[in-house]
Amino acid sequence: MTARSTILAFAGCAVALVLLKWATSSPPKTYCHVDDPDNDIDITAWQPPDDPRPIPPGSWGSVLTTPAKLEKLRDAGKLPVLESGVPKVIHQTWPSRDTSGVAAHYRKWSASWGACHPDWLHVLWDDCDIRRLFAKHLPDFLPVYDAYPNPVQRADIFRCLVLKEYGGLYADMDYECTGGVDGPTGLNPPQDSPQGACKVFIVNSPDPEHDGVLQNAFMASVPEHPYWTAVFDLAVERRSTLSGRIWGEIPIQNTGPGLVSDAYTMLPEGEVKTAVCGLNNTEFSGQALGQAPNAIHRNAGSWCACRFPAINWACWKKCKEKKKTYVPSMYRDLTRYKRSIDKGEKLSDKDQATWDQYGHLFQSYYDKYGEFEDI
């Protein structure tokens, strides 16, 4: 063996060891605060002064309350519930209850929920609260939770457990309430309609080829629905494979939208699957269009990890450039269609239908964002 080949062999072993350590490492231990039920955070100041929907002072929606208060109200039977069975609770998460570093846009979007639904309990879960949740309600899963190498994976799997245990609505911090989510096309369908059987509501993915059919940034549920058991069974299975820890789009497939989508598609036909319903993403996401009447995903992309660019180049590039401009994914698609049309190429029936419906938006996107460049 030559000196060069020896060096390459040692280098290859070193890289493999680093990857293995990265894939199996546990997060550092955190010394957690006491879960004080009175540690509310006033978010009326988070609301822009020109918002036409001021949050009523003293309402549930005027504060981010604690999991301890949620538990007390639930145990006392004092949580209001929609006709669908979904409790009027909004769950969001942030690393700690010190919210002094929360950016202005996140504050605005979070406060929008109090403006839309002032009679809903708004709960902020931090990292300590989340670990306590697993320790109390799903202790067998705690080793899997602790072993996730990326914080976003723990945030992903948290939302599944909090909806399994308490029910309610989970919304990412970059989700803005624009009109309300408790209407007949949302979380409270007429009970005598076909949608009356819905007990789990998850927004349809704007990019099913990449994420799966469902998008986990906006999900709601009744408590203790068996769908969530299927989600956790699949999460354990995916974490147990070494290849699943290292390669592939780890957060998306192991804990993110790919997980909730696959858990749904793998369910046998029957009552449980029928109760899991997708919400129209043009009404409850708007990620592709940049607008939505009920709730909009602003897609801040804070989950993007620059740690391993070979795995997620697009996220790494976005982080490196600190790109802040939100470009609707619909603009990407319309640009692709427009380029094909300009070349005289025939679109597929599906793409042509999309162009026929939304092509009129291309020029306004171009005027706002300039030339779209793929990354």
XYZ file of C-alpha atoms in Angstrom, residues 10 27 62 70 88 93 160 166 219 237 245:
11
model
C -7.166 6.767 7.333
C -28.080 16.662 22.873
C -53.543 38.080 25.179
C -53.059 23.916 30.386
C -59.623 25.458 21.728
C -42.786 26.257 20.789
C -47.239 14.905 17.461
C -53.956 17.292 24.771
C -51.986 20.305 12.527
C -38.844 2.291 13.063
C -29.749 8.654 10.888
